[in-house]
Tab-separated table of C-alpha atoms in Angstrom:
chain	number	residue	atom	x	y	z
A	1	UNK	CA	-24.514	23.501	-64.683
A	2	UNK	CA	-26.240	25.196	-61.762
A	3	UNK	CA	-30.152	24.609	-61.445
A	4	UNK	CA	-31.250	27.738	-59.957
A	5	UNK	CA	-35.203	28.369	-61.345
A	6	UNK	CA	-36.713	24.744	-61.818
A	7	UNK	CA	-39.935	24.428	-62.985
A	8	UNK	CA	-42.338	21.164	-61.771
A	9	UNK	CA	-45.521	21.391	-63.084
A	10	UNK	CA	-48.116	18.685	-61.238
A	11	UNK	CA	-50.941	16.971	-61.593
A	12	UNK	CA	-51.118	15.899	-58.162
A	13	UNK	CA	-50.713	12.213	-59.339
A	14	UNK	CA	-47.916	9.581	-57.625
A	15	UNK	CA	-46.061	10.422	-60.661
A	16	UNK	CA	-45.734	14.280	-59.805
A	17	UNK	CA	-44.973	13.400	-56.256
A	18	UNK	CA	-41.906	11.735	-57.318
A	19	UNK	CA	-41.268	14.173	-59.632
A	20	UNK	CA	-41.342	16.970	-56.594
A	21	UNK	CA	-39.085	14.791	-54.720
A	22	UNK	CA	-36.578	14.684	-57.057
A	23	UNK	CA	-36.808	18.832	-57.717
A	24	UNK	CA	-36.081	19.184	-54.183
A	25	UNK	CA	-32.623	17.244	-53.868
A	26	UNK	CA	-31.577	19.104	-56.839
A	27	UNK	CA	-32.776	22.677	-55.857
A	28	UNK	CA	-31.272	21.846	-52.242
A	29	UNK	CA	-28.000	20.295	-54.124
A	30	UNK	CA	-27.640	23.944	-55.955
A	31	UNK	CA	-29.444	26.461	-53.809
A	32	UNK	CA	-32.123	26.815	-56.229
A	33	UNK	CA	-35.976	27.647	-56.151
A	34	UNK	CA	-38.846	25.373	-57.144
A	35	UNK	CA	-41.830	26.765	-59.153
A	36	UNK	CA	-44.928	24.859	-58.810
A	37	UNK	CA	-47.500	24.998	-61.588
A	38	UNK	CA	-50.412	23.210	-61.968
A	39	UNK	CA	-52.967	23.749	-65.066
A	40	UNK	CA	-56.550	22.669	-64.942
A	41	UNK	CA	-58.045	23.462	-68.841
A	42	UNK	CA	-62.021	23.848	-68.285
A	43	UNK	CA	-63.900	25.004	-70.941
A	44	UNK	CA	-66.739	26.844	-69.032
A	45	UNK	CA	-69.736	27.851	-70.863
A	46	UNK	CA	-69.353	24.974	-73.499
A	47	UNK	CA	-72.430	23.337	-74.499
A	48	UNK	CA	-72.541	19.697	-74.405
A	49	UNK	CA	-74.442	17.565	-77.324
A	50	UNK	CA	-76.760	17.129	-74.202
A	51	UNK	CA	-77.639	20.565	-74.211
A	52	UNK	CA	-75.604	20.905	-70.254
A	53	UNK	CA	-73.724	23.973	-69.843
A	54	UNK	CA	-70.873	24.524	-67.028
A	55	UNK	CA	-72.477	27.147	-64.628
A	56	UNK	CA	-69.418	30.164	-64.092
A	57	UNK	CA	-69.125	28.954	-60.727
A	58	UNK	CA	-67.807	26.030	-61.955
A	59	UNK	CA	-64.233	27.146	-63.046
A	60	UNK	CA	-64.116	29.475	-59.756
A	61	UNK	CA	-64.926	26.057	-57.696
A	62	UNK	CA	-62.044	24.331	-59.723
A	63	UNK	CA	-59.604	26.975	-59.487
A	64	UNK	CA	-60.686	27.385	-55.604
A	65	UNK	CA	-59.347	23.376	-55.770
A	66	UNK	CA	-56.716	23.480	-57.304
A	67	UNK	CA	-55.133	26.546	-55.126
A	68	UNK	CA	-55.507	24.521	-52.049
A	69	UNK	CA	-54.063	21.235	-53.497
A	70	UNK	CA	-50.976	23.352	-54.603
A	71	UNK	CA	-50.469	24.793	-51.293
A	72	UNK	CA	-50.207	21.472	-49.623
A	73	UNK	CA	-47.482	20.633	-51.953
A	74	UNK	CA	-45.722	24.012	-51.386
A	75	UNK	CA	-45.789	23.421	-47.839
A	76	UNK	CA	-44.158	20.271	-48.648
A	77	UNK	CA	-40.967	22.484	-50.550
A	78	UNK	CA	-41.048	24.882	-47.806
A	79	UNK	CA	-40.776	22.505	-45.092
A	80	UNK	CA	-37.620	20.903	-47.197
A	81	UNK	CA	-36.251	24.694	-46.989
A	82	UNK	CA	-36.508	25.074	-50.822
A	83	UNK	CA	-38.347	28.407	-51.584
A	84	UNK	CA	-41.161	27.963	-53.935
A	85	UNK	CA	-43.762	29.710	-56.133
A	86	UNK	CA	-46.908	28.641	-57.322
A	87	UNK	CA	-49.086	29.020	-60.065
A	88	UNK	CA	-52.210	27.754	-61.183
A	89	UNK	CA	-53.565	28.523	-64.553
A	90	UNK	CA	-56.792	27.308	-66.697
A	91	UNK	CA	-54.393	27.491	-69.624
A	92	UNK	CA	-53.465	23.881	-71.547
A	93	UNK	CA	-50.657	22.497	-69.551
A	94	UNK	CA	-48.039	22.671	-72.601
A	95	UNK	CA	-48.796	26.649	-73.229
A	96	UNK	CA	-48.760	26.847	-69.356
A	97	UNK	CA	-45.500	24.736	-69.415
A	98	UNK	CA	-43.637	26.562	-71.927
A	99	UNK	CA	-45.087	30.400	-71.111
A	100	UNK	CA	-43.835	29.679	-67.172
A	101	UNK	CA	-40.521	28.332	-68.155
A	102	UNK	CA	-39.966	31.517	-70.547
A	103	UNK	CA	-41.060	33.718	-67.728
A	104	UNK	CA	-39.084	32.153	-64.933
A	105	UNK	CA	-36.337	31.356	-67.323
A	106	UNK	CA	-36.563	27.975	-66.042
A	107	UNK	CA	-33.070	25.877	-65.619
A	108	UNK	CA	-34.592	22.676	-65.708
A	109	UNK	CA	-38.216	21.297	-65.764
A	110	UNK	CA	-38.771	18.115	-63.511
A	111	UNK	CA	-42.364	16.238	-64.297
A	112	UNK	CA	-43.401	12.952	-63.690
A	113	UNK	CA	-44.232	10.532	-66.846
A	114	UNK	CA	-46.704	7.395	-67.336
């Protein structure tokens, strides 16, 4: 089997970074690409039982964040000479897992465990 599209989705924990090391023997091994995804669910606008709500800004801060985390890990694929794609999504991280895998059509998924 060839591993052309695999899919690493991160939570920019130790775990993920070994996880990303791994992806990128394997996508240099068989000339695939890596597609970094990273999902940060943030319920904006909920109302706490202490009466706090998230202002909007909030998720735009996050997803601000989370963007320039990603990219530092990209640059880490690109300087390997794997190319890569990134996406970062407020979605659950299983929905975002599975939808991204569907879309890509995702060979393999790499991702780091506790």
């Amino acid at each position: 089997m060839r591993f052309q599209q695999i899919l690493v989705p991160l939570d920019f924990s130790s775990h993920s970074a070994k996880a990303l090391d791994v992806a990128i023997e394997l996508a240099k091994q068989f000339k695939g690409k890596i597609h970094l995804l990273h999902s940060y669910p943030i319920y904006v606008g909920a109302v706490s039982p202490y009466g706090i709500v998230l202002p909007e800004s909030f998720d735009r801060d996050c997803r601000e964040a989370a963007q320039r985390e990603i990219g530092k890990w990209s640059d880490k694929v690109n300087a390997a000479g794997v190319p890569v794609e990134t996406t970062v999504t407020p979605s659950p991280p299983v929905e975002a897992i599975e939808r991204l895998a569907t879309e890509i059509d995702a060979d393999l998924v790499v991702m780091g465990s506790r």
